[in-house]
Amino acid sequence: MYISAGSNAVLSQYQDIDFSGDENLVQGSQPLLVLYLVFQISDQILLPVLIGTLVFSNGVKRHPTLINLCITWLIAGVVGSLLFYAGHQTGPEPPPDLCIIQASLIYALTPMTSTSILCLVFQAWASITNFRFGENHPIIRSATLLILPYVSFIAFGTATLILASTHTGPVNRNRKFFYCSLDNKTFGYSIAVFCGIILTATFIMEAWIAATYYKNWRTLKSSAQGQHTLRLLMLGFWIFTALSLSGLSFVRPRSPVPDLLISSSEHH
């Protein structure tokens, strides 16, 4: 019901706008913009419910890294909707300050979400393999896993802000259609490399978990831990695919598919 209402509101606001121009690097359209915004806004409705359930429900116990992953997706939804809330999603270019702020946050999102899924998968991998590093200091280990995504967020956000502030011209909405972006290929490659390293480590641990699950299929398939592990593998695979495409969008930014896929992955 909420998603339908949000879709109608977005559609009614943009139904009279001409999207036929070919000036955008990403060739967007009215339906794609509506779909993108519906994904982003519905995240901000559904994710707080999920986070509240994970935090306050006595019958649902999940590791804090899963809650942290949901929080990073919620942040991504808010950041992706900034132009919509400010009334500058379409029409003339947004004010430079607004565009710089959104671009700085946008370029920090993929490193943050990549790191958060790595921390979640690492926690699952450590529990399955009895990895003992930090075992004597569980609070410190958990705190480190929770903080790391925001360290990468602040680092890349600050770097983008510095680059965007010193070269205001290359920052605009026109380039990526859905949001403001920074036209700096070197920096885009650095983000793609960072995310590639993080996602490679994630993939290795997921493959390790999958192999362990396969070896112990008969024991795990009917257990609560086994079912949780299977769901984690499915979630991790989907998010891994979405984040991989998102990282590639920094170096090959013409397709709208990565932005839509990363938005949809927040619902899984």
PDB file of C-alpha atoms in Angstrom:
ATOM      1  CA  MET A   1       0.000   0.000   0.000  1.00  0.00           C
ATOM      2  CA  TYR A   2       2.772   2.442   0.965  1.00  0.00           C
ATOM      3  CA  ILE A   3       4.818   1.584  -2.112  1.00  0.00           C
ATOM      4  CA  SER A   4       1.799   2.048  -4.380  1.00  0.00           C
ATOM      5  CA  ALA A   5       1.037   5.421  -2.817  1.00  0.00           C
ATOM      6  CA  GLY A   6       4.658   6.491  -3.204  1.00  0.00           C
ATOM      7  CA  SER A   7       4.665   5.388  -6.830  1.00  0.00           C
ATOM      8  CA  ASN A   8       1.517   7.374  -7.580  1.00  0.00           C
ATOM      9  CA  ALA A   9       2.925  10.468  -5.893  1.00  0.00           C
ATOM     10  CA  VAL A  10       6.180  10.281  -7.829  1.00  0.00           C
ATOM     11  CA  LEU A  11       4.413   9.565 -11.122  1.00  0.00           C
ATOM     12  CA  SER A  12       1.956  12.436 -10.710  1.00  0.00           C
ATOM     13  CA  GLN A  13       4.813  14.855 -10.076  1.00  0.00           C
ATOM     14  CA  TYR A  14       6.773  13.863 -13.193  1.00  0.00           C
ATOM     15  CA  GLN A  15       4.156  12.791 -15.720  1.00  0.00           C
ATOM     16  CA  ASP A  16       4.307  16.067 -17.661  1.00  0.00           C
ATOM     17  CA  ILE A  17       8.086  16.289 -17.909  1.00  0.00           C
ATOM     18  CA  ASP A  18       9.910  15.766 -21.188  1.00  0.00           C
ATOM     19  CA  PHE A  19      12.660  13.156 -20.852  1.00  0.00           C
ATOM     20  CA  SER A  20      13.372  12.865 -24.534  1.00  0.00           C
ATOM     21  CA  GLY A  21      16.608  14.830 -24.554  1.00  0.00           C
ATOM     22  CA  ASP A  22      19.840  12.973 -25.268  1.00  0.00           C
ATOM     23  CA  GLU A  23      22.170  15.150 -23.190  1.00  0.00           C
ATOM     24  CA  ASN A  24      22.472  12.731 -20.277  1.00  0.00           C
ATOM     25  CA  LEU A  25      25.396  10.332 -20.052  1.00  0.00           C
ATOM     26  CA  VAL A  26      22.912   7.841 -18.575  1.00  0.00           C
ATOM     27  CA  GLN A  27      19.966   7.658 -20.959  1.00  0.00           C
ATOM     28  CA  GLY A  28      17.117   7.843 -18.456  1.00  0.00           C
ATOM     29  CA  SER A  29      13.382   8.058 -18.940  1.00  0.00           C
ATOM     30  CA  GLN A  30      10.274   8.881 -16.939  1.00  0.00           C
ATOM     31  CA  PRO A  31       9.476   5.213 -16.105  1.00  0.00           C
ATOM     32  CA  LEU A  32      13.071   4.558 -15.016  1.00  0.00           C
ATOM     33  CA  LEU A  33      13.112   7.640 -12.793  1.00  0.00           C
ATOM     34  CA  VAL A  34       9.807   6.655 -11.200  1.00  0.00           C
ATOM     35  CA  LEU A  35      11.092   3.120 -10.627  1.00  0.00           C
ATOM     36  CA  TYR A  36      14.331   4.429  -9.122  1.00  0.00           C
ATOM     37  CA  LEU A  37      12.492   6.751  -6.723  1.00  0.00           C
ATOM     38  CA  VAL A  38       9.964   4.099  -5.722  1.00  0.00           C
ATOM     39  CA  PHE A  39      12.838   1.803  -4.773  1.00  0.00           C
ATOM     40  CA  GLN A  40      14.563   4.552  -2.808  1.00  0.00           C
ATOM     41  CA  ILE A  41      11.481   5.809  -0.970  1.00  0.00           C
ATOM     42  CA  SER A  42      10.100   2.372  -0.156  1.00  0.00           C
ATOM     43  CA  ASP A  43      13.460   1.556   1.443  1.00  0.00           C
ATOM     44  CA  GLN A  44      12.873   4.394   3.868  1.00  0.00           C
ATOM     45  CA  ILE A  45       9.494   2.907   4.812  1.00  0.00           C
ATOM     46  CA  LEU A  46      10.322  -0.787   4.981  1.00  0.00           C
ATOM     47  CA  LEU A  47      13.871  -0.802   6.341  1.00  0.00           C
ATOM     48  CA  PRO A  48      13.041   1.010   9.616  1.00  0.00           C
ATOM     49  CA  VAL A  49      10.358  -1.643  10.214  1.00  0.00           C
ATOM     50  CA  LEU A  50      12.892  -4.411   9.597  1.00  0.00           C
ATOM     51  CA  ILE A  51      15.525  -2.726  11.762  1.00  0.00           C
ATOM     52  CA  GLY A  52      13.008  -2.250  14.575  1.00  0.00           C
ATOM     53  CA  THR A  53      12.010  -5.911  14.346  1.00  0.00           C
ATOM     54  CA  LEU A  54      15.620  -7.069  14.487  1.00  0.00           C
ATOM     55  CA  VAL A  55      16.433  -4.806  17.425  1.00  0.00           C
ATOM     56  CA  PHE A  56      13.334  -5.102  19.608  1.00  0.00           C
ATOM     57  CA  SER A  57      11.783  -8.492  18.830  1.00  0.00           C
ATOM     58  CA  ASN A  58      12.535 -11.111  21.470  1.00  0.00           C
ATOM     59  CA  GLY A  59      11.880 -13.912  19.008  1.00  0.00           C
ATOM     60  CA  VAL A  60      14.285 -12.621  16.346  1.00  0.00           C
ATOM     61  CA  LYS A  61      17.974 -12.618  17.215  1.00  0.00           C
ATOM     62  CA  ARG A  62      20.463 -11.528  14.586  1.00  0.00           C
ATOM     63  CA  HIS A  63      24.080 -10.452  14.761  1.00  0.00           C
ATOM     64  CA  PRO A  64      24.572  -6.653  14.873  1.00  0.00           C
ATOM     65  CA  THR A  65      26.371  -6.789  11.513  1.00  0.00           C
ATOM     66  CA  LEU A  66      23.048  -7.665   9.844  1.00  0.00           C
ATOM     67  CA  ILE A  67      21.341  -4.719  11.531  1.00  0.00           C
ATOM     68  CA  ASN A  68      24.262  -2.547  10.474  1.00  0.00           C
ATOM     69  CA  LEU A  69      23.854  -3.687   6.865  1.00  0.00           C
ATOM     70  CA  CYS A  70      20.203  -2.622   6.963  1.00  0.00           C
ATOM     71  CA  ILE A  71      21.221   0.775   8.373  1.00  0.00           C
ATOM     72  CA  THR A  72      23.699   1.322   5.539  1.00  0.00           C
ATOM     73  CA  TRP A  73      20.945   0.500   3.010  1.00  0.00           C
ATOM     74  CA  LEU A  74      18.667   2.989   4.755  1.00  0.00           C
ATOM     75  CA  ILE A  75      21.349   5.659   4.482  1.00  0.00           C
ATOM     76  CA  ALA A  76      21.709   4.804   0.787  1.00  0.00           C
ATOM     77  CA  GLY A  77      17.969   5.267   0.256  1.00  0.00           C
ATOM     78  CA  VAL A  78      17.968   8.685   1.922  1.00  0.00           C
ATOM     79  CA  VAL A  79      21.040   9.872   0.010  1.00  0.00           C
ATOM     80  CA  GLY A  80      19.594   8.665  -3.296  1.00  0.00           C
ATOM     81  CA  SER A  81      16.415  10.664  -2.648  1.00  0.00           C
ATOM     82  CA  LEU A  82      18.017  13.987  -1.670  1.00  0.00           C
ATOM     83  CA  LEU A  83      17.224  15.722  -4.965  1.00  0.00           C
ATOM     84  CA  PHE A  84      13.630  14.486  -4.811  1.00  0.00           C
ATOM     85  CA  TYR A  85      13.121  15.849  -1.290  1.00  0.00           C
ATOM     86  CA  ALA A  86      14.788  19.136  -2.234  1.00  0.00           C
ATOM     87  CA  GLY A  87      12.557  19.522  -5.310  1.00  0.00           C
ATOM     88  CA  HIS A  88      15.444  19.340  -7.793  1.00  0.00           C
ATOM     89  CA  GLN A  89      15.043  15.832  -9.189  1.00  0.00           C
ATOM     90  CA  THR A  90      14.221  17.285 -12.622  1.00  0.00           C
ATOM     91  CA  GLY A  91      14.284  20.671 -14.313  1.00  0.00           C
ATOM     92  CA  PRO A  92      17.289  23.007 -14.159  1.00  0.00           C
ATOM     93  CA  GLU A  93      20.497  21.776 -12.569  1.00  0.00           C
ATOM     94  CA  PRO A  94      20.333  21.683  -8.740  1.00  0.00           C
ATOM     95  CA  PRO A  95      22.168  24.354  -6.714  1.00  0.00           C
ATOM     96  CA  PRO A  96      25.929  23.646  -6.702  1.00  0.00           C
ATOM     97  CA  ASP A  97      26.109  23.174  -2.927  1.00  0.00           C
ATOM     98  CA  LEU A  98      23.295  20.607  -2.953  1.00  0.00           C
ATOM     99  CA  CYS A  99      24.860  18.770  -5.876  1.00  0.00           C
ATOM    100  CA  ILE A 100      28.279  18.675  -4.211  1.00  0.00           C
ATOM    101  CA  ILE A 101      26.768  17.326  -0.991  1.00  0.00           C
ATOM    102  CA  GLN A 102      24.836  14.576  -2.753  1.00  0.00           C
ATOM    103  CA  ALA A 103      27.768  13.613  -4.986  1.00  0.00           C
ATOM    104  CA  SER A 104      30.045  13.371  -1.941  1.00  0.00           C
ATOM    105  CA  LEU A 105      27.581  11.070  -0.201  1.00  0.00           C
ATOM    106  CA  ILE A 106      26.769   9.038  -3.329  1.00  0.00           C
ATOM    107  CA  TYR A 107      30.413   8.217  -4.003  1.00  0.00           C
ATOM    108  CA  ALA A 108      30.823   7.029  -0.413  1.00  0.00           C
ATOM    109  CA  LEU A 109      27.815   4.686  -0.505  1.00  0.00           C
ATOM    110  CA  THR A 110      29.244   1.792  -2.514  1.00  0.00           C
ATOM    111  CA  PRO A 111      32.419   1.544  -0.376  1.00  0.00           C
ATOM    112  CA  MET A 112      30.252   1.657   2.759  1.00  0.00           C
ATOM    113  CA  THR A 113      27.735  -0.966   1.648  1.00  0.00           C
ATOM    114  CA  SER A 114      30.486  -3.188   0.221  1.00  0.00           C
ATOM    115  CA  THR A 115      32.296  -3.082   3.550  1.00  0.00           C
ATOM    116  CA  SER A 116      29.106  -3.752   5.504  1.00  0.00           C
ATOM    117  CA  ILE A 117      28.322  -6.919   3.515  1.00  0.00           C
ATOM    118  CA  LEU A 118      31.966  -8.001   3.924  1.00  0.00           C
ATOM    119  CA  CYS A 119      31.652  -7.597   7.711  1.00  0.00           C
ATOM    120  CA  LEU A 120      28.402  -9.590   7.752  1.00  0.00           C
ATOM    121  CA  VAL A 121      29.866 -12.410   5.666  1.00  0.00           C
ATOM    122  CA  PHE A 122      33.067 -12.366   7.727  1.00  0.00           C
ATOM    123  CA  GLN A 123      31.054 -12.843  10.915  1.00  0.00           C
ATOM    124  CA  ALA A 124      29.263 -15.846   9.387  1.00  0.00           C
ATOM    125  CA  TRP A 125      32.524 -17.237   8.022  1.00  0.00           C
ATOM    126  CA  ALA A 126      34.273 -16.817  11.390  1.00  0.00           C
ATOM    127  CA  SER A 127      31.502 -18.660  13.218  1.00  0.00           C
ATOM    128  CA  ILE A 128      31.534 -21.563  10.740  1.00  0.00           C
ATOM    129  CA  THR A 129      35.332 -21.932  10.560  1.00  0.00           C
ATOM    130  CA  ASN A 130      35.923 -21.217  14.268  1.00  0.00           C
ATOM    131  CA  PHE A 131      38.204 -18.329  13.330  1.00  0.00           C
ATOM    132  CA  ARG A 132      39.745 -17.294  16.635  1.00  0.00           C
ATOM    133  CA  PHE A 133      41.288 -13.894  15.920  1.00  0.00           C
ATOM    134  CA  GLY A 134      39.746 -11.450  18.389  1.00  0.00           C
ATOM    135  CA  GLU A 135      37.846 -14.245  20.109  1.00  0.00           C
ATOM    136  CA  ASN A 136      39.120 -13.138  23.523  1.00  0.00           C
ATOM    137  CA  HIS A 137      37.822  -9.624  22.899  1.00  0.00           C
ATOM    138  CA  PRO A 138      34.378 -10.145  21.306  1.00  0.00           C
ATOM    139  CA  ILE A 139      33.196  -6.606  22.041  1.00  0.00           C
ATOM    140  CA  ILE A 140      36.201  -5.087  20.288  1.00  0.00           C
ATOM    141  CA  ARG A 141      35.798  -7.444  17.323  1.00  0.00           C
ATOM    142  CA  SER A 142      32.091  -6.673  16.984  1.00  0.00           C
ATOM    143  CA  ALA A 143      32.701  -2.927  17.359  1.00  0.00           C
ATOM    144  CA  THR A 144      35.360  -3.058  14.648  1.00  0.00           C
ATOM    145  CA  LEU A 145      32.998  -4.847  12.259  1.00  0.00           C
ATOM    146  CA  LEU A 146      30.309  -2.244  12.949  1.00  0.00           C
ATOM    147  CA  ILE A 147      32.588   0.777  12.560  1.00  0.00           C
ATOM    148  CA  LEU A 148      34.506  -0.204   9.418  1.00  0.00           C
ATOM    149  CA  PRO A 149      31.674   0.592   6.934  1.00  0.00           C
ATOM    150  CA  TYR A 150      31.412   4.131   8.293  1.00  0.00           C
ATOM    151  CA  VAL A 151      35.183   4.610   8.181  1.00  0.00           C
ATOM    152  CA  SER A 152      35.109   3.893   4.448  1.00  0.00           C
ATOM    153  CA  PHE A 153      32.025   6.111   4.085  1.00  0.00           C
ATOM    154  CA  ILE A 154      33.742   9.067   5.757  1.00  0.00           C
ATOM    155  CA  ALA A 155      37.009   8.510   3.878  1.00  0.00           C
ATOM    156  CA  PHE A 156      35.495   8.394   0.387  1.00  0.00           C
ATOM    157  CA  GLY A 157      32.890  11.039   1.194  1.00  0.00           C
ATOM    158  CA  THR A 158      35.583  13.443   2.367  1.00  0.00           C
ATOM    159  CA  ALA A 159      37.742  12.742  -0.683  1.00  0.00           C
ATOM    160  CA  THR A 160      34.795  13.381  -3.007  1.00  0.00           C
ATOM    161  CA  LEU A 161      33.897  16.575  -1.159  1.00  0.00           C
ATOM    162  CA  ILE A 162      37.434  17.897  -1.550  1.00  0.00           C
ATOM    163  CA  LEU A 163      37.547  17.064  -5.260  1.00  0.00           C
ATOM    164  CA  ALA A 164      34.065  18.439  -5.903  1.00  0.00           C
ATOM    165  CA  SER A 165      34.698  21.643  -3.939  1.00  0.00           C
ATOM    166  CA  THR A 166      37.869  22.440  -5.843  1.00  0.00           C
ATOM    167  CA  HIS A 167      36.359  21.601  -9.250  1.00  0.00           C
ATOM    168  CA  THR A 168      32.693  22.591  -9.069  1.00  0.00           C
ATOM    169  CA  GLY A 169      32.132  22.410 -12.823  1.00  0.00           C
ATOM    170  CA  PRO A 170      32.302  18.598 -13.258  1.00  0.00           C
ATOM    171  CA  VAL A 171      29.649  18.053 -10.554  1.00  0.00           C
ATOM    172  CA  ASN A 172      26.112  17.903 -11.945  1.00  0.00           C
ATOM    173  CA  ARG A 173      22.916  15.860 -12.188  1.00  0.00           C
ATOM    174  CA  ASN A 174      22.986  15.829 -15.965  1.00  0.00           C
ATOM    175  CA  ARG A 175      25.726  13.209 -16.144  1.00  0.00           C
ATOM    176  CA  LYS A 176      24.043  10.381 -14.190  1.00  0.00           C
ATOM    177  CA  PHE A 177      20.389  11.444 -14.518  1.00  0.00           C
ATOM    178  CA  PHE A 178      19.190   9.994 -11.189  1.00  0.00           C
ATOM    179  CA  TYR A 179      21.548  11.933  -8.924  1.00  0.00           C
ATOM    180  CA  CYS A 180      24.475  14.352  -8.878  1.00  0.00           C
ATOM    181  CA  SER A 181      27.870  12.901  -9.715  1.00  0.00           C
ATOM    182  CA  LEU A 182      31.498  13.913 -10.051  1.00  0.00           C
ATOM    183  CA  ASP A 183      33.132  13.666 -13.470  1.00  0.00           C
ATOM    184  CA  ASN A 184      36.531  12.357 -12.384  1.00  0.00           C
ATOM    185  CA  LYS A 185      37.547   9.065 -13.988  1.00  0.00           C
ATOM    186  CA  THR A 186      40.668   8.592 -11.858  1.00  0.00           C
ATOM    187  CA  PHE A 187      38.684   8.839  -8.646  1.00  0.00           C
ATOM    188  CA  GLY A 188      36.002   6.591 -10.107  1.00  0.00           C
ATOM    189  CA  TYR A 189      38.641   3.951 -10.832  1.00  0.00           C
ATOM    190  CA  SER A 190      39.954   4.199  -7.266  1.00  0.00           C
ATOM    191  CA  ILE A 191      36.469   3.489  -5.898  1.00  0.00           C
ATOM    192  CA  ALA A 192      36.037   0.586  -8.311  1.00  0.00           C
ATOM    193  CA  VAL A 193      39.398  -0.892  -7.255  1.00  0.00           C
ATOM    194  CA  PHE A 194      38.597  -0.539  -3.544  1.00  0.00           C
ATOM    195  CA  CYS A 195      35.180  -2.135  -3.964  1.00  0.00           C
ATOM    196  CA  GLY A 196      36.689  -4.834  -6.169  1.00  0.00           C
ATOM    197  CA  ILE A 197      39.115  -5.817  -3.404  1.00  0.00           C
ATOM    198  CA  ILE A 198      36.351  -5.822  -0.784  1.00  0.00           C
ATOM    199  CA  LEU A 199      33.992  -7.843  -2.972  1.00  0.00           C
ATOM    200  CA  THR A 200      36.715 -10.334  -3.900  1.00  0.00           C
ATOM    201  CA  ALA A 201      37.317 -11.007  -0.205  1.00  0.00           C
ATOM    202  CA  THR A 202      33.557 -11.318   0.276  1.00  0.00           C
ATOM    203  CA  PHE A 203      33.273 -13.757  -2.616  1.00  0.00           C
ATOM    204  CA  ILE A 204      36.100 -15.935  -1.265  1.00  0.00           C
ATOM    205  CA  MET A 205      34.444 -16.182   2.146  1.00  0.00           C
ATOM    206  CA  GLU A 206      31.040 -16.855   0.597  1.00  0.00           C
ATOM    207  CA  ALA A 207      32.547 -19.631  -1.519  1.00  0.00           C
ATOM    208  CA  TRP A 208      34.148 -21.045   1.625  1.00  0.00           C
ATOM    209  CA  ILE A 209      30.798 -20.931   3.450  1.00  0.00           C
ATOM    210  CA  ALA A 210      29.030 -22.554   0.482  1.00  0.00           C
ATOM    211  CA  ALA A 211      31.609 -25.357   0.356  1.00  0.00           C
ATOM    212  CA  THR A 212      31.229 -25.959   4.089  1.00  0.00           C
ATOM    213  CA  TYR A 213      27.457 -25.937   3.743  1.00  0.00           C
ATOM    214  CA  TYR A 214      27.635 -28.439   0.888  1.00  0.00           C
ATOM    215  CA  LYS A 215      29.944 -30.775   2.836  1.00  0.00           C
ATOM    216  CA  ASN A 216      27.601 -30.767   5.814  1.00  0.00           C
ATOM    217  CA  TRP A 217      24.343 -30.636   3.840  1.00  0.00           C
ATOM    218  CA  ARG A 218      22.582 -33.442   5.660  1.00  0.00           C
ATOM    219  CA  THR A 219      23.369 -31.991   9.066  1.00  0.00           C
ATOM    220  CA  LEU A 220      22.713 -28.345   8.258  1.00  0.00           C
ATOM    221  CA  LYS A 221      19.681 -28.480   5.958  1.00  0.00           C
ATOM    222  CA  SER A 222      17.212 -29.044   8.807  1.00  0.00           C
ATOM    223  CA  SER A 223      18.927 -26.920  11.448  1.00  0.00           C
ATOM    224  CA  ALA A 224      18.242 -23.266  12.202  1.00  0.00           C
ATOM    225  CA  GLN A 225      21.893 -22.394  11.593  1.00  0.00           C
ATOM    226  CA  GLY A 226      21.828 -24.151   8.238  1.00  0.00           C
ATOM    227  CA  GLN A 227      18.709 -22.309   7.092  1.00  0.00           C
ATOM    228  CA  HIS A 228      20.179 -19.000   8.247  1.00  0.00           C
ATOM    229  CA  THR A 229      23.409 -19.776   6.389  1.00  0.00           C
ATOM    230  CA  LEU A 230      21.515 -20.566   3.187  1.00  0.00           C
ATOM    231  CA  ARG A 231      19.573 -17.294   3.396  1.00  0.00           C
ATOM    232  CA  LEU A 232      22.814 -15.442   4.021  1.00  0.00           C
ATOM    233  CA  LEU A 233      24.387 -17.020   0.939  1.00  0.00           C
ATOM    234  CA  MET A 234      21.426 -16.035  -1.229  1.00  0.00           C
ATOM    235  CA  LEU A 235      21.413 -12.489   0.160  1.00  0.00           C
ATOM    236  CA  GLY A 236      25.155 -12.202  -0.232  1.00  0.00           C
ATOM    237  CA  PHE A 237      25.091 -13.405  -3.832  1.00  0.00           C
ATOM    238  CA  TRP A 238      22.428 -10.879  -4.831  1.00  0.00           C
ATOM    239  CA  ILE A 239      24.123  -7.977  -3.077  1.00  0.00           C
ATOM    240  CA  PHE A 240      27.518  -9.054  -4.442  1.00  0.00           C
ATOM    241  CA  THR A 241      26.113  -8.890  -7.980  1.00  0.00           C
ATOM    242  CA  ALA A 242      24.473  -5.515  -7.395  1.00  0.00           C
ATOM    243  CA  LEU A 243      27.543  -3.959  -5.792  1.00  0.00           C
ATOM    244  CA  SER A 244      29.802  -5.340  -8.519  1.00  0.00           C
ATOM    245  CA  LEU A 245      27.689  -3.581 -11.141  1.00  0.00           C
ATOM    246  CA  SER A 246      27.593  -0.465  -8.992  1.00  0.00           C
ATOM    247  CA  GLY A 247      31.381  -0.430  -8.837  1.00  0.00           C
ATOM    248  CA  LEU A 248      31.589  -0.876 -12.598  1.00  0.00           C
ATOM    249  CA  SER A 249      29.237   2.081 -13.063  1.00  0.00           C
ATOM    250  CA  PHE A 250      32.018   4.380 -11.833  1.00  0.00           C
ATOM    251  CA  VAL A 251      34.173   3.456 -14.820  1.00  0.00           C
ATOM    252  CA  ARG A 252      31.422   2.642 -17.360  1.00  0.00           C
ATOM    253  CA  PRO A 253      28.614   4.955 -16.287  1.00  0.00           C
ATOM    254  CA  ARG A 254      26.291   4.956 -19.312  1.00  0.00           C
ATOM    255  CA  SER A 255      23.813   2.244 -18.327  1.00  0.00           C
ATOM    256  CA  PRO A 256      20.999   2.926 -15.805  1.00  0.00           C
ATOM    257  CA  VAL A 257      20.912  -0.777 -14.868  1.00  0.00           C
ATOM    258  CA  PRO A 258      23.516  -0.624 -12.046  1.00  0.00           C
ATOM    259  CA  ASP A 259      21.674   2.206 -10.279  1.00  0.00           C
ATOM    260  CA  LEU A 260      18.338   0.404 -10.540  1.00  0.00           C
ATOM    261  CA  LEU A 261      19.805  -2.940  -9.492  1.00  0.00           C
ATOM    262  CA  ILE A 262      21.572  -1.512  -6.456  1.00  0.00           C
ATOM    263  CA  SER A 263      18.316   0.212  -5.465  1.00  0.00           C
ATOM    264  CA  SER A 264      16.335  -2.998  -5.812  1.00  0.00           C
ATOM    265  CA  SER A 265      18.917  -4.994  -3.833  1.00  0.00           C
ATOM    266  CA  GLU A 266      18.037  -2.955  -0.753  1.00  0.00           C
ATOM    267  CA  HIS A 267      14.673  -4.785  -0.692  1.00  0.00           C
ATOM    268  CA  HIS A 268      16.242  -8.224  -0.350  1.00  0.00           C
TER     269      HIS A 268
END
